[in-house]
XYZ file of C-alpha atoms in Angstrom:
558
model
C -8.765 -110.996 31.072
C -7.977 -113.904 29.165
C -11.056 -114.163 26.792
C -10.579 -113.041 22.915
C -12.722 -113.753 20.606
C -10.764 -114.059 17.111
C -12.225 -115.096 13.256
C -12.120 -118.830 12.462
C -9.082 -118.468 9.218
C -5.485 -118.771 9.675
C -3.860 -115.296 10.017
C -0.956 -114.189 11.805
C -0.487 -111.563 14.579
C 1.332 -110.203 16.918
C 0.019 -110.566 20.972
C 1.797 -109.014 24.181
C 2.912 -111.633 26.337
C 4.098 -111.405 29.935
C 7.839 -111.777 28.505
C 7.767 -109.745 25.199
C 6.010 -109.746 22.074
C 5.701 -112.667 20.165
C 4.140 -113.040 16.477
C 2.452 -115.992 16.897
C -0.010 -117.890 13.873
C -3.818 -118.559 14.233
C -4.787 -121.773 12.576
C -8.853 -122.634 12.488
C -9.505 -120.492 15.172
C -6.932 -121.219 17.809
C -3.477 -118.843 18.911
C -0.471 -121.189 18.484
C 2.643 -119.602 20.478
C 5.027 -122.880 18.788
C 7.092 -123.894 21.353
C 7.608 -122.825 25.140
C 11.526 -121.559 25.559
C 11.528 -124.046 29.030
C 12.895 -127.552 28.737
C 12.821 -130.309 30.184
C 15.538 -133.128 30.933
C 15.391 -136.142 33.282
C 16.794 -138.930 33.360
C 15.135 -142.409 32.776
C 13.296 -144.088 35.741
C 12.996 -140.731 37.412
C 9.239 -138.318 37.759
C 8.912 -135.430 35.988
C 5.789 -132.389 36.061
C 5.453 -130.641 32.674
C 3.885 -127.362 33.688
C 1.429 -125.671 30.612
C 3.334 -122.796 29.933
C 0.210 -120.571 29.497
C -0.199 -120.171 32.920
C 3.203 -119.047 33.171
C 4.211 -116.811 30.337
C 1.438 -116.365 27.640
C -1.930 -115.681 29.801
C -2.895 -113.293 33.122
C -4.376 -115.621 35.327
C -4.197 -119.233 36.743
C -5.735 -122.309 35.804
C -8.087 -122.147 38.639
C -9.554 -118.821 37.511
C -9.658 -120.911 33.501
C -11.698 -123.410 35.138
C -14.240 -121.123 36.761
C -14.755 -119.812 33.047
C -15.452 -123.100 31.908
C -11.938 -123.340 29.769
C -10.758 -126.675 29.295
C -7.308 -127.984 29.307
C -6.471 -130.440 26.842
C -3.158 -132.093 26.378
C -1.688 -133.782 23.269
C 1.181 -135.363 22.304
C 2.779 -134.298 18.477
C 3.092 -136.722 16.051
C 5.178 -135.473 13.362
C 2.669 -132.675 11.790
C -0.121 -134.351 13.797
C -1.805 -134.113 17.603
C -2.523 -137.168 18.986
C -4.775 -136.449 22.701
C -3.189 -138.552 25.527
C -4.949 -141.188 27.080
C -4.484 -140.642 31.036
C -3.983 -144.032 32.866
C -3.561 -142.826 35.878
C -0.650 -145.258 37.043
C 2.617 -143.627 35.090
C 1.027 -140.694 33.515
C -1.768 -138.455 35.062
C -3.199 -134.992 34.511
C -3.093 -132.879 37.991
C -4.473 -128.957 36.946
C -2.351 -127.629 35.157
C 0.509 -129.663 34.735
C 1.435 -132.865 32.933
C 3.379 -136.082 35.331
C 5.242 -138.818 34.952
C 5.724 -140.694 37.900
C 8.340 -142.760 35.816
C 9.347 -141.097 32.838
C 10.929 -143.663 30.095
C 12.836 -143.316 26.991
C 9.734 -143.664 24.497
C 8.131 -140.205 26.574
C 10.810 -137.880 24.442
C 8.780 -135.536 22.224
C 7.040 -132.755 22.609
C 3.796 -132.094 24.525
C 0.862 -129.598 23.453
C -1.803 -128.324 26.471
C -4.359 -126.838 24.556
C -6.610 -124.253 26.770
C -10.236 -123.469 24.829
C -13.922 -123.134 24.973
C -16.627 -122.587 22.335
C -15.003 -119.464 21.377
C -11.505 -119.164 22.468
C -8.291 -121.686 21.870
C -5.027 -121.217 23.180
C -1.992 -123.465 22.805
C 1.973 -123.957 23.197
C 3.916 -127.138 23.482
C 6.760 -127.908 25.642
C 10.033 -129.746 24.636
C 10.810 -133.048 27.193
C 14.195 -134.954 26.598
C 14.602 -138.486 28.053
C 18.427 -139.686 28.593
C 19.316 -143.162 30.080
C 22.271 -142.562 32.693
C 26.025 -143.125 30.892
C 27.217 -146.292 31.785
C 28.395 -147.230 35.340
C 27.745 -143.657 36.270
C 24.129 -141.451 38.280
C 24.010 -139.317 35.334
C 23.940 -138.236 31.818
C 26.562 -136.364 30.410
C 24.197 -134.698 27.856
C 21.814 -133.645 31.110
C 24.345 -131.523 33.530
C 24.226 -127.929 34.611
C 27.102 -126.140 34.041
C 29.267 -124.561 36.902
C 32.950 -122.350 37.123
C 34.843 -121.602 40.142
C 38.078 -119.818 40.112
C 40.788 -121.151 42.472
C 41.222 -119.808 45.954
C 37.838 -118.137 45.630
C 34.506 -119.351 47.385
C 31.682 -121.646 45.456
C 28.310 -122.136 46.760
C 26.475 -125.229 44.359
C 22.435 -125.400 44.762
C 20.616 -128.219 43.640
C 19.176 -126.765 40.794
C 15.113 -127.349 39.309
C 13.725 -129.499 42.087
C 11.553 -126.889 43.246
C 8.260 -129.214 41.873
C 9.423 -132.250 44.551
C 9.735 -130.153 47.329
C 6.981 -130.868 50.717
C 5.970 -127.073 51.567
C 7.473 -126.155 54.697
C 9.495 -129.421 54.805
C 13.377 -129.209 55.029
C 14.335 -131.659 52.013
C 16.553 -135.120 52.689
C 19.202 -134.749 49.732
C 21.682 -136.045 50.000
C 25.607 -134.695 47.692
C 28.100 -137.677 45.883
C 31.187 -136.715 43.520
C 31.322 -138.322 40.802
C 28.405 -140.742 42.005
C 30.411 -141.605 44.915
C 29.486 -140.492 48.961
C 33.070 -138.951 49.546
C 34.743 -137.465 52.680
C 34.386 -133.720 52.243
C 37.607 -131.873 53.815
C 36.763 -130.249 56.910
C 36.272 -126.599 55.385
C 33.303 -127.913 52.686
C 29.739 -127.598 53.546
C 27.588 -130.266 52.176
C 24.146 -130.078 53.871
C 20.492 -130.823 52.321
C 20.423 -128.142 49.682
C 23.914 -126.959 49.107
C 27.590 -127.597 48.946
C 29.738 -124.443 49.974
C 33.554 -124.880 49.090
C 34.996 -121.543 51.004
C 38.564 -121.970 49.182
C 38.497 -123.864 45.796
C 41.267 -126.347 45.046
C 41.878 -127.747 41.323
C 41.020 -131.129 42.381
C 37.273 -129.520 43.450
C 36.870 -129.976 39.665
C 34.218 -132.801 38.674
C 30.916 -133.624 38.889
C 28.117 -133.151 41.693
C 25.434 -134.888 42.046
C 22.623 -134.223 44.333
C 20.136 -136.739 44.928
C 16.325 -136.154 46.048
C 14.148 -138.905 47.907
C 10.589 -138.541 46.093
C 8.323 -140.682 47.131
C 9.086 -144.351 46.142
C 11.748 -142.273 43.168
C 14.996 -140.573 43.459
C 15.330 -137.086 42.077
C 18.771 -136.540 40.591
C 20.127 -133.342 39.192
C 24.196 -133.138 38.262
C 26.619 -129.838 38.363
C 29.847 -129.912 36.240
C 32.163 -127.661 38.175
C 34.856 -126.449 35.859
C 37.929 -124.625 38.200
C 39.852 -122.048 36.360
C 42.779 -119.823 37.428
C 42.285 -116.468 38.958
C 40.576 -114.103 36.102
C 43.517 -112.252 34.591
C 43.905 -108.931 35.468
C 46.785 -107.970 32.525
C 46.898 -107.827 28.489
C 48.546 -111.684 26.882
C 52.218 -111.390 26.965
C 54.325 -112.640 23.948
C 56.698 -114.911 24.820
C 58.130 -114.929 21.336
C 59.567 -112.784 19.641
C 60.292 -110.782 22.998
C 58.819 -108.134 23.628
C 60.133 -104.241 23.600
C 63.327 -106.375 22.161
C 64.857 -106.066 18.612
C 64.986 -109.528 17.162
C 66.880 -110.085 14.096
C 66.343 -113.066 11.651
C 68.628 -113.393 8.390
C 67.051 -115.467 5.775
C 68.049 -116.684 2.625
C 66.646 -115.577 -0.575
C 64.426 -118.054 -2.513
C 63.801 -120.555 0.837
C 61.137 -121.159 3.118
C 60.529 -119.465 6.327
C 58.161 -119.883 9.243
C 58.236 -117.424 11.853
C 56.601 -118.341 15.203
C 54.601 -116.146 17.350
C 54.550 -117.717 21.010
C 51.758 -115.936 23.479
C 50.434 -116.936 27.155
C 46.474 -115.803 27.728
C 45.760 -115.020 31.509
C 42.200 -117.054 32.111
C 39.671 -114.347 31.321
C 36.472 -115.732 31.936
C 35.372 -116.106 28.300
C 35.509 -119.291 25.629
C 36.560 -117.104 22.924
C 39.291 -118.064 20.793
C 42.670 -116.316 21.355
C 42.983 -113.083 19.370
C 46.875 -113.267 17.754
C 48.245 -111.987 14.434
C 50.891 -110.997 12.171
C 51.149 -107.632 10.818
C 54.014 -106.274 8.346
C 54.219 -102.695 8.533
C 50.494 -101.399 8.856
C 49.340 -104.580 6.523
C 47.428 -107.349 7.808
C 48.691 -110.509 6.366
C 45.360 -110.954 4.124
C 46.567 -107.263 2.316
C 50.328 -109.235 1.575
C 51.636 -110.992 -1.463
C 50.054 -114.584 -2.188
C 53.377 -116.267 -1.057
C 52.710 -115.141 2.854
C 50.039 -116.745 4.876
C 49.016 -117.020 8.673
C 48.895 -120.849 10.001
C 45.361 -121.702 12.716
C 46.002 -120.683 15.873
C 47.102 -123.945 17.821
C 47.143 -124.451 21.643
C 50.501 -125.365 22.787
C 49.052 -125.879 26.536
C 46.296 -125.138 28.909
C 45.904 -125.352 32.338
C 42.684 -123.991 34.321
C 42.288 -121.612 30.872
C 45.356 -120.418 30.398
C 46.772 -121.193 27.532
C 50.213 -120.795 25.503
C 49.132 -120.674 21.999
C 51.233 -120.336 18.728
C 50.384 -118.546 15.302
C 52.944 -119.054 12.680
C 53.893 -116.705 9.486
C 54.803 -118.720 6.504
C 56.395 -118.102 3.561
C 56.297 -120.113 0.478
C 60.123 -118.389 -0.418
C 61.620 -115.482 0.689
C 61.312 -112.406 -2.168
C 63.721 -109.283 -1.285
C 60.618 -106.957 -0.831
C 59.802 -109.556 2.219
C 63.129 -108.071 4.258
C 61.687 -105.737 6.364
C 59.808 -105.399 10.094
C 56.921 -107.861 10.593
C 55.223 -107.683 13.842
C 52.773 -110.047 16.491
C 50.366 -108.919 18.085
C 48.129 -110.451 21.014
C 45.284 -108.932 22.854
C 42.097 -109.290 25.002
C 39.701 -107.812 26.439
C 42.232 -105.834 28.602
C 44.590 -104.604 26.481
C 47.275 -105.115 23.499
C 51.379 -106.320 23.202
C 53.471 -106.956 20.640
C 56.822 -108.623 19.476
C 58.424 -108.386 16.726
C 61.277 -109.712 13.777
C 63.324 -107.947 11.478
C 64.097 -109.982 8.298
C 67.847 -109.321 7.021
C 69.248 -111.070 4.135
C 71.745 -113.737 5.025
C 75.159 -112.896 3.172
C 77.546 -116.203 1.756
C 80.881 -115.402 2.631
C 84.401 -116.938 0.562
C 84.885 -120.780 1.105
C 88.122 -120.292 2.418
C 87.141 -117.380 5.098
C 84.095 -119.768 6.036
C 86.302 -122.737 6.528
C 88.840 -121.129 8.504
C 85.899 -119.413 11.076
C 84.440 -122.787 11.260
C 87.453 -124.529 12.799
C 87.502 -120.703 14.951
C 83.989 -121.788 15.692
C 84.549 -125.670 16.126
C 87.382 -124.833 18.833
C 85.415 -122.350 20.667
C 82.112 -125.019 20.620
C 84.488 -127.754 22.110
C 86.031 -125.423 24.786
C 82.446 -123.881 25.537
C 80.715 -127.484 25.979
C 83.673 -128.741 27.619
C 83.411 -125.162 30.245
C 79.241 -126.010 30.348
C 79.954 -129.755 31.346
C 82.515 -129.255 33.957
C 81.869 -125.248 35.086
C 80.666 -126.279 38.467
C 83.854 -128.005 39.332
C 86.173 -125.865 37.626
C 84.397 -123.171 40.339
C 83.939 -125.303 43.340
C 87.746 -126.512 42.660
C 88.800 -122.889 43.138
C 86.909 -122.407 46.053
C 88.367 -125.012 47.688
C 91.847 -123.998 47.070
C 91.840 -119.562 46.630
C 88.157 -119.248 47.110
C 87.250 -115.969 48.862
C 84.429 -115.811 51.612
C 81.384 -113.570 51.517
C 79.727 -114.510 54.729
C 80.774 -116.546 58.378
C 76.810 -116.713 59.367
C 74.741 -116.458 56.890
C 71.494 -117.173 57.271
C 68.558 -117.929 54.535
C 65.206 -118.398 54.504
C 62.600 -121.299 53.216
C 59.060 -121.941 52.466
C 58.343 -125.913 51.168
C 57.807 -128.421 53.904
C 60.016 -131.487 52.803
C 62.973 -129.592 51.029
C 63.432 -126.831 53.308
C 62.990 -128.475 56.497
C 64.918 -131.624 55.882
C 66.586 -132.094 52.994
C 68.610 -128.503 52.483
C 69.425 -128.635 56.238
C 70.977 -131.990 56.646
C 72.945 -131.174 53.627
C 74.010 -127.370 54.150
C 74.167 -127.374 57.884
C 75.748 -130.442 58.637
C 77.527 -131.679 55.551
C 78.803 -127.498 54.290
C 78.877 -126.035 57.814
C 75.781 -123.144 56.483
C 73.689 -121.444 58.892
C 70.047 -121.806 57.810
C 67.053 -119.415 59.123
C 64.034 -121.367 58.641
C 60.709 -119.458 59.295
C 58.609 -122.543 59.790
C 61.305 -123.731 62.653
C 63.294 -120.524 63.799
C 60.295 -118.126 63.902
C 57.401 -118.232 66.006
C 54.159 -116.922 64.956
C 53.219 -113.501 66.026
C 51.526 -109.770 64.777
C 55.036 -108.855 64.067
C 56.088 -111.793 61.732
C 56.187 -109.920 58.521
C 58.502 -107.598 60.107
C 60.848 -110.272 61.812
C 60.819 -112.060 58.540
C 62.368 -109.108 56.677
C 64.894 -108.627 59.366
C 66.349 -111.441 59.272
C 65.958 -111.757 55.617
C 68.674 -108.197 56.006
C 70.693 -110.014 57.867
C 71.216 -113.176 55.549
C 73.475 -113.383 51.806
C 71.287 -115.446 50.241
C 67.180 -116.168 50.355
C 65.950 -119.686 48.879
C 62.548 -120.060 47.394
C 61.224 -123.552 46.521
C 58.608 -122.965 44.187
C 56.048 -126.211 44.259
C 52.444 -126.271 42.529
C 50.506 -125.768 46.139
C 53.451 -122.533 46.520
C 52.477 -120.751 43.481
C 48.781 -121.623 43.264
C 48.568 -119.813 46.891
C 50.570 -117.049 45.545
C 52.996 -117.912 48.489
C 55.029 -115.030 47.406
C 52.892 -112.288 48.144
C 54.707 -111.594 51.612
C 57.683 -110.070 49.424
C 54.921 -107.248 48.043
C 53.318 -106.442 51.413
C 56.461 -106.095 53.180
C 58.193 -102.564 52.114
C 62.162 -103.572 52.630
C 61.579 -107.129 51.602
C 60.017 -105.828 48.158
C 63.207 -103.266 48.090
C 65.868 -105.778 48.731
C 64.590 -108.401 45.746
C 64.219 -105.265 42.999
C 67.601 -103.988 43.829
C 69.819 -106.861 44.000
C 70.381 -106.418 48.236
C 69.796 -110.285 48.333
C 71.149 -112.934 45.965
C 67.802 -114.798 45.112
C 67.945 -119.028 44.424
C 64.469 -120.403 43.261
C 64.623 -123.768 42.867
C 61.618 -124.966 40.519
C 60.192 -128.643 40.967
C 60.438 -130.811 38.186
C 56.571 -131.147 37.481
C 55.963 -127.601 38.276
C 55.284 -126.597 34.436
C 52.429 -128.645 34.109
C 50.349 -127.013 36.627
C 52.243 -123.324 37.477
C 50.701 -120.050 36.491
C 53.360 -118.997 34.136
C 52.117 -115.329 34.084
C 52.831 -114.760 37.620
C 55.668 -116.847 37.606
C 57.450 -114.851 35.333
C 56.500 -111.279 36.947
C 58.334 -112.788 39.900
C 60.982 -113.505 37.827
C 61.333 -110.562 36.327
C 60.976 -108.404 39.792
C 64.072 -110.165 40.831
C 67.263 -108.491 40.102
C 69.873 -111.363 41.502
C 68.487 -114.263 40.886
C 69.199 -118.030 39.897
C 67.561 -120.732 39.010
C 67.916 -124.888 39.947
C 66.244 -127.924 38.949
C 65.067 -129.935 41.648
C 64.532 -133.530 40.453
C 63.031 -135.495 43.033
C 64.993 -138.597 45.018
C 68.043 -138.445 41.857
C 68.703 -135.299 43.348
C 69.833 -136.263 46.943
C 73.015 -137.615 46.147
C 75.465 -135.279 47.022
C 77.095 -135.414 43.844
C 74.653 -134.369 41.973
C 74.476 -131.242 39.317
C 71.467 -129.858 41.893
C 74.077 -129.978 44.633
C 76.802 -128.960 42.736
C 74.627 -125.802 41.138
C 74.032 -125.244 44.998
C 77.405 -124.919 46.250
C 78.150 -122.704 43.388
C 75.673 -120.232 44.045
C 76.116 -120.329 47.816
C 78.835 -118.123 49.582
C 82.274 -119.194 49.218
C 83.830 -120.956 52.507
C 87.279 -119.089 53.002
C 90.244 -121.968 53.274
C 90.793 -121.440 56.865
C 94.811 -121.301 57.407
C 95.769 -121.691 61.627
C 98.761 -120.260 63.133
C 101.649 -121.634 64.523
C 100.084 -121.191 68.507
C 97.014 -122.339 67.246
C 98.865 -125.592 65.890
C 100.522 -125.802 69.172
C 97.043 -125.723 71.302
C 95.124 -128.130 68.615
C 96.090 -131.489 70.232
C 95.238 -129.722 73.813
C 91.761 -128.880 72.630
C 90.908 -132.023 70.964
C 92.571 -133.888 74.335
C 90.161 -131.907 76.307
């Protein structure tokens, strides 16, 4: 039952509700559970019910059952410390049972509303929290007012239109109607966007925005707005460090009575969670807050982030180098997975004789000039000696491609018809079948060199996965069969998954790596084309013989 009879002084105690127990204060008579946990947002111009939470949460019955026991349900509006009873006119603002409407709420409704159920000798009351926002400017919604959604890419999202549940005609299907970013788009042909839900089956990174879904309501629209967030695929491995390496001995000489900063570089797999990144410095088993007062940790800054994964850098500093500072110091970066480290040796820096420095620096000034003069012009000094002694690996090679554009146009117009190569191209030499994994791999045996073009769309898809499903392909990357060339677009660090990228590059025994560079690139004297040549099998100088000289002008006659 609902009736208690209770003394008419202020006391508190403590009541079972239908959620938990709640200490709640009597004042003259009259249980006051403060405010209901349920809030409510709309947006300006737009109807809104305001449901007495008693029926819902505090009391065991409904308010038809109340009325039948002659309880009466008064609503207020709070004035600072006061109740002020609301005057119903019955045009924007009614009372229908137990709830509260606006058929138009506006900006001056914000506040907080107090139904207040009692007879002659029971009260009951809890107020209810309603926020007003006026739409941002040139947009359907409120950026304060939107419900928050993640996806993670290449996985299925299925967005409801959330709280409308009060404007809904019982057994009625609704006429909604689904914008982005307050526009009526063209979905993509795989997106479901029907009445009361838009199903993405494979989410891209451009799915990112805002959703709006928009409710006829009578003479009013009903408007409710998702955020989708996309994030990469939730990390299934411990941060890496990318500096100081890791499982690597790294040596740093310092000089005594100078500055140093040490950098810790780490990548953080998305993992589902806003925390900050957990990174820091240790020396030994001491945490830096346990070392002298001249050694400090920098904040944690965020180098980059993509769909949550982040490179992030924590620095040691030191104010000046002491001699009890030369020793092992150590970085280490964890989640909720697991924990890796890198770390740095300090060694003192010795100052060698003026005259033994001079004469290694003109040593070293010689050896700078040959090696920059060797880094400029390598790729001719090679391709010159091909041309002239160079030996030949392969007649028919073939090699195999992935990216639309670059492997089907570009690399064979230049290798096949400029260089005389013999591309396999699985997109144009191999036709679709149950056995194409297996055809793939043979005639990735039969080929001296394998080209991937890694492009955002390539690694996002994890295009390479084929290599891990297929036994002998797997085999022939790990142990060097096949010489590897990736060649990496020239955005593709702004939007690649740098975790995976580098487990590919690290399963990869012979491999090398190009710079594509868009339209600069296509000359044929380019350093792309040149780092091509170089790393594709020599062409041996063909030398003819004397009967073959003789038949030459026959052939070309004929």
């Amino acid at each position: 039952g609902i009736l208690v009879s209770l003394p008419h002084f202020a006391k508190c105690i403590c009541l079972p509700s239908t959620i938990s127990s709640l200490c709640v204060h009597t004042v003259d008579g009259c249980i006051d559970w403060s405010v209901d946990l349920k809030e409510y947002h709309v947006l300006a111009g737009e109807p809104v019910r305001v449901k007495c939470a008693l029926f819902y949460s505090y009391i065991r019955t409904n308010y038809s059952a109340a009325a039948n026991t002659k309880l009466r349900l008064i609503w207020y509006k709070n004035k600072g410390d006061a109740e002020e009873p609301i005057i119903f006119s019955g045009h924007r603002l009614s009372k229908e049972d137990d709830s509260l409407w606006f058929r138009s709420a506006e900006l001056e409704d914000n506040g907080f509303y107090t139904c207040v159920l009692r007879n002659s000798t029971y009260c009951m009351k809890v107020s209810m929290s309603v926020t007003i926002e006026a739409s941002d400017e040139g947009k359907c919604f409120s950026s304060k007012m939107r419900y928050m959604e993640k996806a993670e890419i290449t996985h299925g999202k299925m967005m409801s239109c959330p709280d409308i549940e009060d404007y809904l005609a019982p057994y009625k299907q609704p006429q909604m109607n689904w914008y982005k970013e307050c526009e009526q788009i063209e979905w993509r042909k795989s997106i479901v966007a029907n009445s009361t839900h838009v199903w993405i089956p494979e989410v891209e990174e451009g799915d990112g925005g805002n959703y709006t879904c928009e409710l006829q309501y009578g003479s009013r629209l009903v408007r409710r707005t998702l955020l989708l967030k996309v994030t990469a695929l939730q990390t299934t491995h411990p941060p890496r460090v990318l500096f100081p390496p890791e499982k690597q001995d790294t040596v740093t000489e310092v000089i005594a009575g100078m500055p140093l900063s040490l950098d810790c570089k780490a990548f953080f797999g998305y993992s589902g969670e806003n925390k900050q990144p957990i990174v820091y410095w240790m020396k030994g088993e001491k945490f830096v807050e346990e070392l002298a007062g001249h050694i400090k940790e920098s904040e944690v800054r965020i180098l980059k982030e993509h769909l949550g994964e982040r490179e992030v850098q924590l620095s040691l500093i030191f104010d000046a180098v002491e001699e009890a500072d030369l020793d092992n110091y150590t970085c280490y970066v964890e989640n909720h997975i697991g924990r890796r480290s890198g770390s740095v040796f300090l060694r003192k820096k010795y100052m060698y004789r003026l005259e033994l420095a001079g004469g290694l620096g003109i040593i070293l000034l010689l050896l700078g000039v040959l090696t920059a003069f060797y880094k400029c012009y390598n790729l001719e000094i090679v391709l010159c000696y091909r041309r002239h002694f160079g030996s030949d690996e392969t007649e028919d090679g073939e090699m195999n491609d992935d990216e639309e554009t670059l492997a089907l146009e570009i690399l064979p117009d230049v290798l096949e018809n400029q260089y005389g190569y013999k591309l396999f191209i699985p997109d144009r030499d191999l036709i679709p079948s149950s056995t194409y994994v297996e055809d793939l791999a043979r005639s990735v045996d039969q080929s001296r060199r394998l080209i991937l073009v890694l492009t955002p769309d390539f690694v996002a898809k994890r295009g390479w996965s084929v290599f891990l499903i297929e036994t002998r392909l797997h085999s022939m990357l790990v142990t060097g069969e096949i010489k590897v060339i990736m060649i990496e677009c020239v955005d593709l660090k702004n939007v690649i998954n740098y975790q995976e990228v580098e487990l590919l590059k690290q399963t990869i025994k012979a491999l090398s790596v190009i710079k594509w560079k868009g339209p600069k690139s296509n000359k044929p004297t380019s350093k792309f084309w040149k780092q091509m040549l170089y790393e594709m099998p020599a062409k041996q100088k063909e030398i003819l013989s004397k009967d073959q000289v003789n038949m030459l002008p026959f052939l070309v006659h004929d």
